[in-house]
Coordinates of C-alpha atoms in Angstrom, one line a residue:
X1 CA -94.1 -33.6 -18.0
X2 CA -90.5 -32.4 -20.3
X3 CA -90.9 -29.2 -22.4
X4 CA -91.3 -29.6 -26.0
X5 CA -88.6 -26.3 -26.4
X6 CA -89.8 -25.3 -30.6
X7 CA -93.2 -25.6 -28.8
X8 CA -92.1 -23.2 -26.1
X9 CA -93.1 -19.0 -26.1
X10 CA -94.5 -16.3 -28.7
X11 CA -92.5 -18.6 -31.2
X12 CA -94.1 -21.8 -30.2
X13 CA -97.1 -20.4 -30.6
X14 CA -96.6 -19.4 -33.8
X15 CA -95.4 -23.5 -35.1
X16 CA -98.5 -24.8 -32.9
X17 CA -100.6 -22.4 -35.2
X18 CA -99.2 -22.7 -38.5
X19 CA -99.4 -26.9 -38.1
X20 CA -102.9 -26.6 -36.8
X21 CA -103.7 -24.4 -39.8
X22 CA -101.4 -27.5 -42.3
X23 CA -103.8 -30.4 -40.3
X24 CA -106.9 -28.1 -41.8
X25 CA -105.5 -28.1 -44.6
X26 CA -105.3 -32.4 -44.5
X27 CA -107.8 -33.5 -46.9
X28 CA -108.6 -36.4 -44.3
X29 CA -110.5 -38.5 -46.3
X30 CA -108.0 -39.4 -49.9
X31 CA -104.6 -39.6 -47.0
X32 CA -107.0 -42.9 -45.6
X33 CA -108.5 -43.9 -48.2
X34 CA -104.7 -43.6 -50.5
X35 CA -102.9 -44.7 -46.9
X36 CA -105.7 -48.3 -46.9
X37 CA -103.3 -49.8 -49.4
X38 CA -101.0 -50.9 -47.3
X39 CA -103.7 -53.4 -45.7
X40 CA -103.8 -55.6 -48.8
X41 CA -99.7 -55.4 -49.7
X42 CA -98.8 -56.6 -46.3
X43 CA -101.6 -59.7 -46.4
X44 CA -99.7 -60.0 -50.3
X45 CA -96.3 -59.6 -48.6
X46 CA -97.5 -62.4 -45.6
X47 CA -98.0 -64.8 -47.6
X48 CA -95.0 -64.9 -50.3
X49 CA -91.8 -66.9 -50.3
X50 CA -88.4 -64.9 -49.1
X51 CA -87.0 -65.2 -51.7
X52 CA -89.9 -63.3 -53.7
X53 CA -90.1 -60.5 -51.3
X54 CA -86.4 -60.0 -51.9
X55 CA -87.1 -60.1 -55.8
X56 CA -89.8 -57.6 -54.7
X57 CA -87.7 -55.5 -52.9
X58 CA -84.3 -55.3 -55.3
X59 CA -86.7 -54.3 -59.0
X60 CA -88.6 -52.0 -56.6
X61 CA -85.4 -49.9 -55.9
X62 CA -83.8 -50.7 -59.7
X63 CA -86.7 -49.0 -60.5
X64 CA -87.5 -46.6 -57.9
X65 CA -83.5 -46.0 -58.5
X66 CA -84.2 -45.0 -61.8
X67 CA -86.6 -42.8 -61.9
X68 CA -84.3 -40.6 -59.2
X69 CA -82.1 -40.5 -61.1
X70 CA -83.8 -39.1 -64.0
X71 CA -84.9 -36.8 -62.2
X72 CA -81.4 -35.9 -60.8
X73 CA -80.0 -35.4 -64.3
X74 CA -83.6 -34.1 -65.9
X75 CA -83.7 -31.0 -63.1
X76 CA -79.9 -31.2 -62.2
X77 CA -77.5 -32.2 -63.9
X78 CA -79.0 -32.4 -67.4
X79 CA -76.0 -33.0 -68.9
X80 CA -76.6 -36.1 -68.0
X81 CA -79.0 -37.4 -69.2
X82 CA -77.5 -40.3 -71.9
X83 CA -76.7 -41.7 -68.7
X84 CA -79.1 -44.5 -67.3
X85 CA -81.8 -43.9 -69.7
X86 CA -84.7 -46.5 -70.6
X87 CA -82.0 -49.1 -72.9
X88 CA -79.9 -48.5 -69.7
X89 CA -83.0 -50.0 -67.6
X90 CA -83.7 -52.5 -69.8
X91 CA -80.2 -53.7 -69.7
X92 CA -80.8 -53.5 -66.5
X93 CA -84.0 -55.5 -66.3
X94 CA -82.1 -58.0 -68.0
X95 CA -79.6 -58.6 -65.4
X96 CA -81.8 -58.7 -62.8
X97 CA -83.7 -61.1 -64.3
X98 CA -80.5 -63.2 -64.6
X99 CA -79.7 -62.5 -60.9
X100 CA -82.8 -63.6 -59.0
X101 CA -82.9 -67.0 -61.1
X102 CA -78.8 -68.1 -60.2
X103 CA -80.3 -67.1 -56.8
X104 CA -83.5 -69.1 -56.3
X105 CA -85.0 -66.1 -55.0
X106 CA -87.1 -67.2 -58.2
X107 CA -88.5 -69.7 -60.3
X108 CA -87.1 -69.7 -64.6
X109 CA -90.5 -70.2 -65.7
X110 CA -92.4 -67.5 -68.1
X111 CA -94.8 -67.7 -65.6
X112 CA -93.2 -66.9 -62.9
X113 CA -91.4 -63.3 -63.9
X114 CA -94.5 -62.2 -66.1
X115 CA -96.6 -62.4 -61.8
X116 CA -93.3 -61.0 -60.6
X117 CA -94.1 -58.0 -63.3
X118 CA -98.5 -57.6 -62.6
X119 CA -97.1 -57.1 -58.6
X120 CA -94.7 -54.6 -59.2
X121 CA -96.4 -52.3 -61.5
X122 CA -99.6 -52.5 -59.9
X123 CA -97.2 -51.0 -56.1
X124 CA -95.1 -48.7 -57.7
X125 CA -98.7 -47.8 -60.1
X126 CA -100.3 -46.9 -56.7
X127 CA -97.3 -45.5 -54.7
X128 CA -95.5 -43.3 -57.6
X129 CA -98.4 -42.6 -60.1
X130 CA -101.5 -42.6 -57.5
X131 CA -99.7 -40.4 -55.0
X132 CA -98.8 -38.1 -57.6
X133 CA -102.3 -37.4 -58.5
X134 CA -103.1 -37.6 -54.5
X135 CA -100.6 -35.3 -54.0
X136 CA -101.8 -33.6 -57.1
X137 CA -105.3 -33.4 -54.6
X138 CA -103.7 -32.4 -51.3
X139 CA -102.5 -29.5 -52.6
X140 CA -104.9 -27.7 -55.4
X141 CA -105.8 -29.6 -58.5
X142 CA -104.5 -26.9 -60.5
X143 CA -101.5 -24.4 -59.4
X144 CA -103.1 -22.2 -62.6
X145 CA -106.2 -20.0 -61.4
X146 CA -108.3 -18.6 -63.4
X147 CA -109.0 -14.0 -64.0
X148 CA -108.2 -11.5 -66.2
X149 CA -106.3 -10.9 -69.0
X150 CA -108.2 -13.5 -70.9
X151 CA -106.4 -13.9 -74.1
X152 CA -108.0 -14.6 -77.6
X153 CA -109.4 -17.5 -78.2
X154 CA -110.2 -19.2 -80.9
X155 CA -112.9 -22.8 -80.9
X156 CA -112.6 -25.4 -83.6
X157 CA -115.4 -27.4 -84.0
X158 CA -114.2 -30.4 -86.5
X159 CA -118.4 -31.6 -87.4
X160 CA -118.2 -34.9 -89.5
X161 CA -122.4 -35.7 -89.5
X162 CA -122.7 -34.1 -86.5
X163 CA -126.9 -33.1 -86.9
X164 CA -128.7 -32.6 -84.1
X165 CA -125.3 -32.8 -81.5
X166 CA -123.1 -29.1 -82.8
X167 CA -125.5 -27.1 -81.9
X168 CA -125.3 -27.7 -78.3
X169 CA -122.2 -27.7 -77.8
X170 CA -122.6 -24.6 -80.2
X171 CA -124.5 -23.2 -77.7
X172 CA -122.5 -24.1 -74.8
X173 CA -119.8 -22.4 -75.7
X174 CA -122.0 -19.6 -76.0
X175 CA -123.3 -19.8 -73.1
X176 CA -119.5 -19.7 -71.5
X177 CA -118.0 -17.3 -69.0
X178 CA -115.7 -15.8 -71.5
X179 CA -115.5 -12.3 -72.6
X180 CA -117.8 -12.3 -76.4
X181 CA -115.1 -10.1 -77.8
X182 CA -112.1 -12.4 -76.8
X183 CA -114.5 -15.6 -78.1
X184 CA -114.4 -16.7 -81.4
X185 CA -116.0 -19.6 -82.8
X186 CA -115.7 -21.6 -85.7
X187 CA -117.4 -24.7 -87.8
X188 CA -116.1 -27.2 -89.9
X189 CA -118.4 -28.9 -92.0
X190 CA -116.1 -31.6 -93.2
X191 CA -118.0 -32.6 -95.6
X192 CA -121.3 -33.4 -94.0
X193 CA -123.7 -35.5 -95.9
X194 CA -126.8 -34.2 -93.4
X195 CA -128.3 -30.5 -91.9
X196 CA -124.3 -30.2 -89.9
X197 CA -123.9 -27.7 -92.2
X198 CA -127.5 -25.7 -92.0
X199 CA -128.1 -26.5 -87.8
X200 CA -123.9 -24.9 -87.3
X201 CA -124.6 -21.8 -89.8
X202 CA -128.1 -21.2 -88.1
X203 CA -126.3 -20.3 -85.1
X204 CA -123.8 -18.2 -87.4
X205 CA -125.8 -16.1 -89.0
X206 CA -127.3 -15.2 -85.4
X207 CA -124.2 -14.4 -83.3
X208 CA -121.8 -13.3 -84.5
X209 CA -118.6 -14.4 -83.2
X210 CA -120.0 -17.8 -84.8
X211 CA -118.5 -18.8 -88.0
X212 CA -119.2 -22.5 -90.2
X213 CA -117.2 -23.0 -93.0
X214 CA -117.4 -26.6 -94.9
X215 CA -115.0 -28.4 -97.4
X216 CA -115.1 -31.5 -98.8
X217 CA -114.8 -34.3 -96.9
X218 CA -111.2 -35.8 -96.2
X219 CA -111.1 -36.8 -92.0
X220 CA -110.4 -34.9 -88.9
X221 CA -106.7 -33.7 -89.1
X222 CA -107.9 -32.4 -92.6
X223 CA -110.8 -30.0 -91.4
X224 CA -109.0 -29.0 -88.2
X225 CA -105.8 -27.8 -90.1
X226 CA -108.6 -25.9 -92.9
X227 CA -110.2 -24.0 -89.9
X228 CA -106.9 -22.6 -88.9
X229 CA -106.9 -21.1 -92.1
X230 CA -109.9 -19.2 -90.2
X231 CA -108.8 -18.6 -86.7
X232 CA -106.8 -15.4 -86.3
X233 CA -106.2 -16.0 -81.8
X234 CA -103.0 -16.8 -79.7
X235 CA -105.4 -20.2 -78.1
X236 CA -106.6 -21.8 -79.9
X237 CA -108.9 -24.7 -78.1
X238 CA -110.8 -27.8 -79.7
X239 CA -113.4 -29.1 -79.5
X240 CA -115.3 -32.4 -80.6
X241 CA -119.1 -32.0 -81.9
X242 CA -120.8 -34.6 -80.1
X243 CA -119.2 -32.3 -76.7
X244 CA -120.1 -30.1 -74.2
X245 CA -117.8 -27.7 -72.2
X246 CA -118.5 -26.0 -68.6
X247 CA -119.3 -22.7 -68.0
X248 CA -116.0 -22.1 -66.3
X249 CA -114.0 -24.3 -68.7
X250 CA -112.6 -21.5 -71.1
X251 CA -111.3 -19.8 -68.1
X252 CA -110.2 -22.4 -66.1
X253 CA -108.4 -24.0 -69.9
X254 CA -106.4 -21.2 -71.1
X255 CA -104.8 -19.9 -67.7
X256 CA -101.7 -21.6 -67.9
X257 CA -101.0 -19.9 -70.8
X258 CA -101.7 -16.9 -69.7
X259 CA -99.1 -18.3 -66.9
X260 CA -95.7 -20.2 -67.8
X261 CA -94.8 -19.5 -71.5
X262 CA -92.6 -22.5 -71.8
X263 CA -97.0 -23.9 -71.6
X264 CA -98.3 -25.6 -75.4
X265 CA -100.8 -27.2 -75.1
X266 CA -103.3 -28.1 -71.9
X267 CA -105.6 -31.1 -71.6
X268 CA -109.5 -31.3 -69.5
X269 CA -110.6 -33.1 -67.8
X270 CA -113.3 -35.8 -69.9
X271 CA -116.5 -36.7 -67.8
X272 CA -118.7 -38.7 -69.7
X273 CA -123.0 -37.8 -69.4
X274 CA -125.1 -41.0 -71.4
X275 CA -124.0 -43.1 -68.3
X276 CA -127.1 -45.2 -68.8
X277 CA -126.2 -48.8 -69.5
X278 CA -123.5 -51.2 -67.7
X279 CA -121.0 -50.0 -70.9
X280 CA -121.1 -46.1 -70.3
X281 CA -120.4 -47.1 -66.1
X282 CA -117.0 -48.9 -67.0
X283 CA -115.6 -46.3 -69.3
X284 CA -116.8 -43.0 -66.8
X285 CA -114.3 -44.5 -63.8
X286 CA -111.8 -46.2 -66.5
X287 CA -112.2 -42.1 -67.4
X288 CA -111.4 -41.5 -63.8
X289 CA -109.0 -44.5 -63.2
X290 CA -107.1 -45.2 -65.6
X291 CA -106.9 -41.3 -68.1
X292 CA -107.7 -38.9 -65.4
X293 CA -105.8 -39.4 -62.8
X294 CA -103.0 -41.0 -64.1
X295 CA -103.2 -37.3 -66.1
X296 CA -102.7 -35.4 -62.9
X297 CA -99.7 -37.6 -62.6
X298 CA -97.6 -36.9 -65.4
X299 CA -98.5 -33.3 -65.1
X300 CA -95.4 -32.6 -62.3
X301 CA -93.2 -33.0 -65.5
X302 CA -95.5 -31.6 -67.9
X303 CA -95.7 -34.0 -70.0
X304 CA -99.2 -34.9 -70.2
X305 CA -99.1 -37.3 -73.5
X306 CA -102.7 -36.9 -74.9
X307 CA -104.4 -33.6 -76.0
X308 CA -108.3 -35.4 -75.7
X309 CA -109.8 -33.7 -78.6
X310 CA -113.6 -33.7 -77.1
X311 CA -111.9 -30.2 -75.4
X312 CA -108.5 -29.1 -75.5
X313 CA -106.1 -25.9 -75.8
X314 CA -102.8 -24.8 -77.8
X315 CA -100.2 -21.5 -78.2
X316 CA -101.0 -21.6 -82.1
X317 CA -97.2 -20.4 -82.2
X318 CA -96.8 -24.8 -81.0
X319 CA -99.2 -25.8 -84.0
X320 CA -97.7 -23.4 -86.0
X321 CA -93.9 -24.5 -85.1
X322 CA -95.1 -28.0 -84.6
X323 CA -97.7 -28.3 -88.5
X324 CA -100.4 -29.0 -86.6
X325 CA -102.1 -31.8 -87.7
X326 CA -100.8 -34.7 -89.9
X327 CA -102.7 -37.1 -92.1
X328 CA -100.5 -40.5 -91.0
X329 CA -102.0 -42.0 -87.5
X330 CA -105.7 -42.3 -86.9
X331 CA -105.5 -40.6 -83.1
X332 CA -105.0 -36.8 -84.2
X333 CA -105.2 -35.6 -80.9
X334 CA -102.0 -38.4 -79.7
X335 CA -100.1 -37.2 -82.6
X336 CA -99.7 -33.2 -82.2
X337 CA -99.5 -33.2 -79.0
X338 CA -96.4 -35.3 -78.9
X339 CA -94.8 -33.3 -81.8
X340 CA -96.0 -30.0 -79.3
X341 CA -94.0 -32.2 -76.9
X342 CA -90.6 -33.0 -78.6
X343 CA -91.1 -29.3 -79.4
X344 CA -89.6 -28.4 -76.2
X345 CA -92.6 -27.2 -75.0
X346 CA -94.7 -28.1 -71.6
X347 CA -98.0 -30.3 -72.2
X348 CA -100.4 -30.0 -68.5
X349 CA -103.9 -30.4 -67.3
X350 CA -106.4 -27.9 -66.4
X351 CA -110.0 -28.5 -63.5
X352 CA -112.0 -28.1 -67.4
X353 CA -114.6 -30.4 -67.7
X354 CA -116.3 -31.4 -70.6
X355 CA -119.4 -33.8 -71.1
X356 CA -118.8 -36.4 -73.6
X357 CA -121.4 -39.1 -75.1
X358 CA -119.4 -42.3 -74.5
X359 CA -120.8 -45.4 -76.7
X360 CA -123.6 -47.2 -75.5
X361 CA -123.1 -50.0 -76.6
X362 CA -120.5 -53.3 -76.8
X363 CA -119.8 -53.0 -79.9
X364 CA -119.6 -48.6 -80.6
X365 CA -116.9 -49.3 -78.3
X366 CA -115.7 -51.8 -79.9
X367 CA -115.4 -49.5 -83.3
X368 CA -114.4 -47.0 -80.8
X369 CA -110.6 -48.6 -79.1
X370 CA -110.8 -50.4 -82.5
X371 CA -109.6 -46.8 -83.9
X372 CA -108.0 -45.4 -81.0
X373 CA -105.8 -48.2 -80.6
X374 CA -104.6 -49.0 -83.6
X375 CA -103.7 -45.1 -83.2
X376 CA -102.0 -45.3 -80.1
X377 CA -99.2 -47.9 -81.7
X378 CA -99.1 -45.4 -85.1
X379 CA -97.9 -42.5 -83.1
X380 CA -96.0 -44.8 -81.4
X381 CA -93.9 -46.4 -84.1
X382 CA -94.0 -42.1 -85.4
X383 CA -92.6 -41.3 -82.4
X384 CA -89.5 -43.6 -82.0
X385 CA -87.0 -41.0 -82.1
X386 CA -87.3 -40.5 -79.1
X387 CA -87.3 -43.6 -76.8
X388 CA -83.7 -43.4 -78.0
X389 CA -83.1 -39.6 -77.9
X390 CA -82.4 -39.3 -73.5
X391 CA -82.6 -34.7 -74.8
X392 CA -86.0 -35.9 -74.7
X393 CA -85.9 -35.4 -70.3
X394 CA -89.1 -36.5 -68.6
X395 CA -90.6 -37.7 -72.3
X396 CA -88.0 -40.2 -73.0
X397 CA -86.5 -41.3 -69.2
X398 CA -91.2 -41.0 -68.2
X399 CA -93.5 -41.0 -70.3
X400 CA -92.2 -43.6 -72.9
X401 CA -90.9 -46.0 -71.0
X402 CA -94.9 -46.3 -68.6
X403 CA -95.7 -45.8 -71.8
X404 CA -94.5 -48.5 -74.1
X405 CA -95.4 -50.9 -70.9
X406 CA -98.8 -49.8 -70.9
X407 CA -99.8 -51.0 -74.6
X408 CA -96.3 -54.0 -75.2
X409 CA -96.5 -56.1 -72.0
X410 CA -100.0 -55.4 -69.8
X411 CA -101.7 -56.8 -72.7
X412 CA -100.0 -59.9 -73.0
X413 CA -99.1 -60.6 -69.4
X414 CA -102.9 -60.1 -69.0
X415 CA -103.8 -63.1 -70.6
X416 CA -101.0 -64.5 -69.4
X417 CA -102.1 -64.8 -65.6
X418 CA -105.0 -65.5 -66.6
X419 CA -104.2 -68.8 -68.6
X420 CA -102.7 -69.5 -64.8
X421 CA -105.0 -68.1 -62.2
X422 CA -107.5 -71.3 -64.4
X423 CA -105.1 -72.8 -64.7
X424 CA -105.1 -72.8 -60.2
X425 CA -108.3 -72.8 -60.5
X426 CA -109.4 -76.1 -62.2
X427 CA -106.2 -77.7 -60.5
X428 CA -107.5 -76.9 -56.7
X429 CA -106.1 -74.8 -55.6
X430 CA -109.4 -72.3 -54.9
X431 CA -108.4 -70.3 -52.8
X432 CA -104.5 -69.6 -53.7
X433 CA -107.4 -68.1 -57.0
X434 CA -109.7 -66.0 -54.1
X435 CA -106.2 -64.1 -52.9
X436 CA -105.4 -63.1 -56.5
X437 CA -108.1 -62.0 -57.3
X438 CA -109.2 -60.3 -52.9
X439 CA -105.8 -58.7 -54.1
X440 CA -106.1 -57.1 -57.3
X441 CA -109.9 -55.4 -56.8
X442 CA -108.7 -54.0 -53.5
X443 CA -105.8 -53.0 -55.2
X444 CA -108.3 -51.4 -57.7
X445 CA -111.4 -51.0 -55.4
X446 CA -109.2 -48.6 -54.1
X447 CA -108.0 -47.0 -56.9
X448 CA -110.9 -46.3 -58.1
X449 CA -111.8 -44.8 -54.4
X450 CA -109.3 -42.2 -54.3
X451 CA -110.2 -41.3 -58.1
X452 CA -114.2 -40.3 -57.6
X453 CA -113.1 -38.9 -54.3
X454 CA -110.2 -36.5 -55.9
X455 CA -112.9 -35.6 -59.5
X456 CA -115.4 -35.8 -57.4
X457 CA -117.3 -38.0 -59.1
X458 CA -120.4 -41.1 -58.4
X459 CA -119.9 -42.6 -55.5
X460 CA -121.6 -45.7 -57.3
X461 CA -118.9 -46.0 -60.1
X462 CA -117.3 -48.5 -57.4
X463 CA -119.6 -50.9 -57.6
X464 CA -118.4 -51.6 -61.4
X465 CA -114.6 -51.7 -59.9
X466 CA -113.9 -55.5 -60.5
X467 CA -115.5 -55.6 -64.1
X468 CA -111.5 -53.9 -64.7
X469 CA -110.0 -56.6 -63.4
X470 CA -111.7 -59.4 -65.1
X471 CA -114.3 -58.7 -67.7
X472 CA -114.1 -55.3 -69.0
X473 CA -109.7 -55.5 -68.8
X474 CA -110.3 -58.2 -71.5
X475 CA -112.3 -56.9 -73.8
X476 CA -109.3 -54.2 -74.3
X477 CA -106.0 -55.8 -73.7
X478 CA -107.7 -58.4 -76.4
X479 CA -108.5 -55.3 -78.2
X480 CA -105.1 -53.7 -77.7
X481 CA -103.4 -57.1 -78.9
X482 CA -105.8 -56.7 -81.7
X483 CA -104.5 -53.7 -82.9
X484 CA -100.8 -53.8 -81.9
X485 CA -100.8 -56.7 -85.3
X486 CA -103.0 -55.2 -87.5
X487 CA -100.1 -51.8 -86.6
X488 CA -96.8 -53.7 -86.8
X489 CA -98.0 -55.6 -89.5
X490 CA -99.1 -52.8 -92.0
X491 CA -103.2 -53.1 -92.4
X492 CA -105.0 -51.1 -94.1
X493 CA -106.7 -49.2 -91.2
X494 CA -109.8 -46.8 -91.4
X495 CA -111.5 -45.0 -89.7
X496 CA -114.0 -46.0 -87.1
X497 CA -116.1 -44.8 -85.3
X498 CA -119.5 -45.3 -82.6
X499 CA -123.1 -45.3 -83.5
X500 CA -124.5 -41.5 -81.8
X501 CA -126.9 -42.4 -79.5
X502 CA -129.7 -39.2 -80.4
X503 CA -129.2 -39.9 -84.0
X504 CA -129.1 -43.3 -83.4
X505 CA -133.0 -42.4 -81.7
X506 CA -133.8 -40.0 -83.5
X507 CA -134.0 -42.6 -87.0
X508 CA -135.2 -45.2 -85.1
X509 CA -138.2 -42.5 -84.4
X510 CA -138.3 -41.5 -87.9
X511 CA -138.2 -44.9 -89.1
X512 CA -141.0 -45.4 -86.4
X513 CA -142.9 -42.7 -87.8
X514 CA -142.9 -44.2 -91.1
X515 CA -143.6 -47.3 -90.1
X516 CA -146.5 -46.0 -88.8
X517 CA -148.3 -44.1 -92.0
X518 CA -147.1 -47.2 -93.4
X519 CA -149.7 -49.0 -91.4
X520 CA -152.2 -46.3 -91.4
X521 CA -152.2 -46.5 -95.5
X522 CA -153.6 -49.8 -95.1

């Protein structure tokens, strides 16, 4: 048997020991889940014609070259960042479309291009975004260790009609593993018409680090800006009044600021606590694979685009530099994160976990997402200069192009593909329909399994994966299209919000009590 030279002697033994430790450090289950996608992708390529395969290879190569050049330009030779940017990529894609039609690789029909784009997008999402999230898990979720010295922190809790919620939010912050002398909690009552102020004030009367201020109703952005007037700390943490932070959340979310002066904001890991219906379970699966994994991928470039309002942290200097929160969008968290990124700061993600209440009915989810999606389009249009300015680095070259495709192309393409599938089914191509459904469902299932493994989520959520292909997905795509039209036609858009579960139960109980009293009196 031949001898491998580098394994001989003491140095060889040391190398073997390092290899052994490396193999022990590998998380094999996520690796197996990630590589399992080779099977459905391989089966898909097996049933495609050579022309379509060639078209997919060329398009994937073009986008891969763009991403590689983006890394080289931003990290190595910034003076060339303006070369082969998003606009050049768009021109290249048009030229690519003309070329593949001229070569006969693809039929010159909108349906053929939409189908090609859908396959390539899911390929890139899996082998680029999901791969980065997988790699993130392999090396450890966060490179920032929570520990002393701890900075002074002011927690802002904007609250409007949050009776029954704001108290437990404050209590969770008081129970957090953070030095009391370093913690300041400010609840801002934004003109509530219920007992929000009184509920929060009971904590201020007992705990000196809690303060409650009140103002006329002006919206969440104005409540946060008002709270900043009273904040005295170098780090500002915002927490929604219906959210509960984990015990170690504050320690984890402030750690990046201590270790990296370029970080201006830090996002949290959002978990839904009221998983008692189909709607809320689908939302948790959506959060796991569509939000948290996506954020982990962008984290490597320091361009996390949304610091969630339910728990987020900001460097006070960064907020002051961008003049804090603006009134001109419905998603103040997305808007202020974009402003911090445009100011040159990095925005990263942490393992700080927060538990939030999700809409528990389809009607409430509809109201919540109307605000979210309208606000997303407003924010993108407000920050449109980022799309055309190469000086914004990864924000211009990676984050915004992906977001634009997700917001403008995917919702419309989803219904085009769905219409095509229905037509195939009606014309007797049931085997093709089944094959397409199995492919997309298997990929979503694998992404969901990978996300569940990484986030330590409930494996029973996998049961709902098919709904992210058909059903739940179209609900959101239709809302996206409606909101895009609303914003582009410049309609007068109001703040829409979901009903609170606990408040609804309390109101129902009160109505029941009143009805009982009336019946007894009769």
